[in-house]
Amino acid sequence: MLFHFRDKFPQLNPYWDKYLEFQQRLEVPAKTILLYEGKISQNYIFVEKGCVRAFFNNNGDDKTIQFFFENEGLFSVDSFVNNIPSVFSIETIEPSVIYLLPREYVTQLMAELSAEPDFLQIVLKMFTQRQTHYINEFVSFIRDTPEQRYNNLLVERPHIVLRVPQHYIASYLGVSAVHLSRIKSKLAKGKLHF
Amino acid sequence: MLFHFRDKFPQLNPYWDKYLEFQQRLEVPAKTILLYEGKISQNYIFVEKGCVRAFFNNNGDDKTIQFFFENEGLFSVDSFVNNIPSVFSIETIEPSVIYLLPREYVTQLMAELSAEPDFLQIVLKMFTQRQTHYINEFVSFIRDTPEQRYNNLLVERPHIVLRVPQHYIASYLGVSAVHLSRIKSKLAKGKLHF
DNA sequence: CCGTAACGATAACATATGTTATCAAGTTTA
DNA sequence: TAAACTTGATAACATATGTTATCGTTACGG
């Protein structure tokens, strides 16, 4: 359970900026784990450069839930808010520049934000957006074939296809890497008829 | 995008109770449509007796998103909050007793609730719960086979399997009705070995 | 610079799932 | 009560997808 913050609600940026100095800057290679499945989330994670994914282990092979790129922030809401073990891990996909804001500062920031007059409205909108996102994700599994989901990804979020290794995308789409390769070659053949 | 209210946060019930008199009581047969896909949600819907489902039409056959039973309330958050056409329909599955609270009263209710000191906390918790629910739904599609999903349903929400016709459950699980029948018979055979 | 790992394509085979059709039992409705 | 509809099971066949293995290419660390 993740969500983004920064720049989605620009009027909150000044609050955010106040805490820049408390962030820890990390420069890390690919495949660096930022949060371990089973551990309690202790930081809000902001991606300045590179990209990360949220995933969980399922009998050996891992399943990707979501991707995050430049200027996106995330945390395991469930773990962070309720102080319970995270059900997924977070790791970098590319060499990345990451900022971590520790729990105590996030709490403090939240308290300050509550003062903002229309913070309730913003929170509602923020969660409504996130909720719509996750509902669309799962409706897509009910409605679409893997091929259609891959196509949607190509059309709606091509940067994911361009930057992320194929087996992560496959696990995100809910198919095997082999099958995703088949889907791609089938689509490529389709495009030859014109 | 739906969510439940009543009794999940008992401290809010008094607020809710104040609006009981403005609700419209409906006694309807099965297959009564309460909100049409494409229309803007004008009511908060509360199920007193019976059950309903949210679904959308996909090239002729319909796909079920969620089920609601006694004492659960729902509305299309996206449609209701942002005044846009709903992406799904809502219809009764059994003969039901339904209460509708029109938009204007919900708005009024919300305004009153904002006064409640820890309403922000409650809203956060409420949405966090809903978000967890939808994430679990879609993670289940990435992680589990249809057979496992059916099993989860049996274990975690057996009332759904008991009360809801099988083809609705099939469309909710993302499989054909025929295949759900196969899954059931396979599970039944499995249970004979003991 | 070499060895190793990561990535992606493909083949061959096994299994899962969709589609269509048919049948039986129960329910609803005229 | 008869006809029509709903629900669910099953068979037969077609298609989709998973699994395992192999291969070539590229990227990367010693």
PDB file of N, CA and C (backbone and C1' of nucleotides) in Angstrom, chain B residues 165-167 178 181-182 184-185, chain D residues 6-13:
ATOM      1  N   PRO B 165     -25.196 -16.250  -6.722  1.00  0.00           N
ATOM      2  CA  PRO B 165     -25.162 -17.192  -7.849  1.00  0.00           C
ATOM      3  C   PRO B 165     -23.759 -17.330  -8.421  1.00  0.00           C
ATOM      4  N   GLN B 166     -23.478 -18.527  -8.869  1.00  0.00           N
ATOM      5  CA  GLN B 166     -22.118 -18.897  -9.228  1.00  0.00           C
ATOM      6  C   GLN B 166     -21.518 -18.090 -10.375  1.00  0.00           C
ATOM      7  N   HIS B 167     -22.345 -17.700 -11.328  1.00  0.00           N
ATOM      8  CA  HIS B 167     -21.755 -16.986 -12.472  1.00  0.00           C
ATOM      9  C   HIS B 167     -21.300 -15.580 -12.082  1.00  0.00           C
ATOM     10  N   VAL B 178     -18.116 -21.832 -16.404  1.00  0.00           N
ATOM     11  CA  VAL B 178     -17.787 -23.242 -16.631  1.00  0.00           C
ATOM     12  C   VAL B 178     -16.538 -23.634 -15.843  1.00  0.00           C
ATOM     13  N   SER B 181     -17.097 -23.984 -12.163  1.00  0.00           N
ATOM     14  CA  SER B 181     -17.738 -25.265 -11.889  1.00  0.00           C
ATOM     15  C   SER B 181     -16.691 -26.382 -11.842  1.00  0.00           C
ATOM     16  N   ARG B 182     -15.760 -26.348 -12.779  1.00  0.00           N
ATOM     17  CA  ARG B 182     -14.656 -27.323 -12.783  1.00  0.00           C
ATOM     18  C   ARG B 182     -13.850 -27.242 -11.501  1.00  0.00           C
ATOM     19  N   LYS B 184     -14.766 -26.178  -8.606  1.00  0.00           N
ATOM     20  CA  LYS B 184     -15.547 -26.732  -7.498  1.00  0.00           C
ATOM     21  C   LYS B 184     -15.531 -28.258  -7.499  1.00  0.00           C
ATOM     22  N   SER B 185     -15.702 -28.834  -8.668  1.00  0.00           N
ATOM     23  CA  SER B 185     -15.763 -30.297  -8.707  1.00  0.00           C
ATOM     24  C   SER B 185     -14.395 -30.892  -8.394  1.00  0.00           C
TER      25      SER B 185
ATOM     26  P    DT D   6     -33.343 -15.146 -16.980  1.00  0.00           P
ATOM     27  O5'  DT D   6     -32.825 -16.056 -15.789  1.00  0.00           O
ATOM     28  C5'  DT D   6     -33.630 -16.159 -14.608  1.00  0.00           C
ATOM     29  C4'  DT D   6     -32.983 -17.133 -13.663  1.00  0.00           C
ATOM     30  C3'  DT D   6     -31.452 -17.079 -13.623  1.00  0.00           C
ATOM     31  O3'  DT D   6     -31.068 -16.946 -12.276  1.00  0.00           O
ATOM     32  C1'  DT D   6     -32.197 -19.301 -13.938  1.00  0.00           C
ATOM     33  P    DT D   7     -29.528 -16.662 -11.880  1.00  0.00           P
ATOM     34  O5'  DT D   7     -28.968 -18.112 -11.542  1.00  0.00           O
ATOM     35  C5'  DT D   7     -29.613 -18.877 -10.536  1.00  0.00           C
ATOM     36  C4'  DT D   7     -29.140 -20.310 -10.593  1.00  0.00           C
ATOM     37  C3'  DT D   7     -27.618 -20.484 -10.645  1.00  0.00           C
ATOM     38  O3'  DT D   7     -27.199 -21.001  -9.413  1.00  0.00           O
ATOM     39  C1'  DT D   7     -28.783 -22.000 -12.092  1.00  0.00           C
ATOM     40  P    DG D   8     -25.593 -21.127  -9.110  1.00  0.00           P
ATOM     41  O5'  DG D   8     -25.251 -22.553  -9.725  1.00  0.00           O
ATOM     42  C5'  DG D   8     -25.834 -23.710  -9.145  1.00  0.00           C
ATOM     43  C4'  DG D   8     -25.494 -24.903 -10.000  1.00  0.00           C
ATOM     44  C3'  DG D   8     -23.991 -25.092 -10.291  1.00  0.00           C
ATOM     45  O3'  DG D   8     -23.607 -26.337  -9.770  1.00  0.00           O
ATOM     46  C1'  DG D   8     -25.305 -25.414 -12.227  1.00  0.00           C
ATOM     47  P    DA D   9     -22.096 -26.808  -9.742  1.00  0.00           P
ATOM     48  O5'  DA D   9     -22.066 -28.075 -10.708  1.00  0.00           O
ATOM     49  C5'  DA D   9     -23.055 -29.077 -10.563  1.00  0.00           C
ATOM     50  C4'  DA D   9     -23.016 -29.955 -11.803  1.00  0.00           C
ATOM     51  C3'  DA D   9     -21.612 -30.371 -12.244  1.00  0.00           C
ATOM     52  O3'  DA D   9     -21.507 -31.784 -12.165  1.00  0.00           O
ATOM     53  C1'  DA D   9     -22.902 -29.544 -14.081  1.00  0.00           C
ATOM     54  P    DT D  10     -20.115 -32.533 -12.349  1.00  0.00           P
ATOM     55  O5'  DT D  10     -20.015 -32.788 -13.923  1.00  0.00           O
ATOM     56  C5'  DT D  10     -21.106 -33.397 -14.601  1.00  0.00           C
ATOM     57  C4'  DT D  10     -20.879 -33.288 -16.097  1.00  0.00           C
ATOM     58  C3'  DT D  10     -19.434 -33.548 -16.543  1.00  0.00           C
ATOM     59  O3'  DT D  10     -19.429 -34.752 -17.287  1.00  0.00           O
ATOM     60  C1'  DT D  10     -20.442 -31.742 -17.701  1.00  0.00           C
ATOM     61  P    DA D  11     -18.020 -35.404 -17.778  1.00  0.00           P
ATOM     62  O5'  DA D  11     -18.086 -35.200 -19.359  1.00  0.00           O
ATOM     63  C5'  DA D  11     -19.301 -35.441 -20.055  1.00  0.00           C
ATOM     64  C4'  DA D  11     -19.138 -35.021 -21.514  1.00  0.00           C
ATOM     65  C3'  DA D  11     -17.749 -35.268 -22.093  1.00  0.00           C
ATOM     66  O3'  DA D  11     -17.898 -35.705 -23.432  1.00  0.00           O
ATOM     67  C1'  DA D  11     -18.259 -32.981 -22.268  1.00  0.00           C
ATOM     68  P    DA D  12     -16.627 -36.361 -24.213  1.00  0.00           P
ATOM     69  O5'  DA D  12     -16.459 -35.471 -25.520  1.00  0.00           O
ATOM     70  C5'  DA D  12     -17.497 -34.551 -25.915  1.00  0.00           C
ATOM     71  C4'  DA D  12     -16.913 -33.559 -26.909  1.00  0.00           C
ATOM     72  C3'  DA D  12     -15.500 -33.903 -27.387  1.00  0.00           C
ATOM     73  O3'  DA D  12     -15.369 -33.468 -28.724  1.00  0.00           O
ATOM     74  C1'  DA D  12     -15.450 -31.849 -26.273  1.00  0.00           C
ATOM     75  P    DC D  13     -14.099 -33.965 -29.606  1.00  0.00           P
ATOM     76  O5'  DC D  13     -13.391 -32.591 -29.991  1.00  0.00           O
ATOM     77  C5'  DC D  13     -14.204 -31.539 -30.511  1.00  0.00           C
ATOM     78  C4'  DC D  13     -13.594 -30.210 -30.132  1.00  0.00           C
ATOM     79  C3'  DC D  13     -12.120 -30.053 -30.533  1.00  0.00           C
ATOM     80  O3'  DC D  13     -12.071 -29.199 -31.670  1.00  0.00           O
ATOM     81  C1'  DC D  13     -12.651 -29.060 -28.429  1.00  0.00           C
TER      82       DC D  13
END
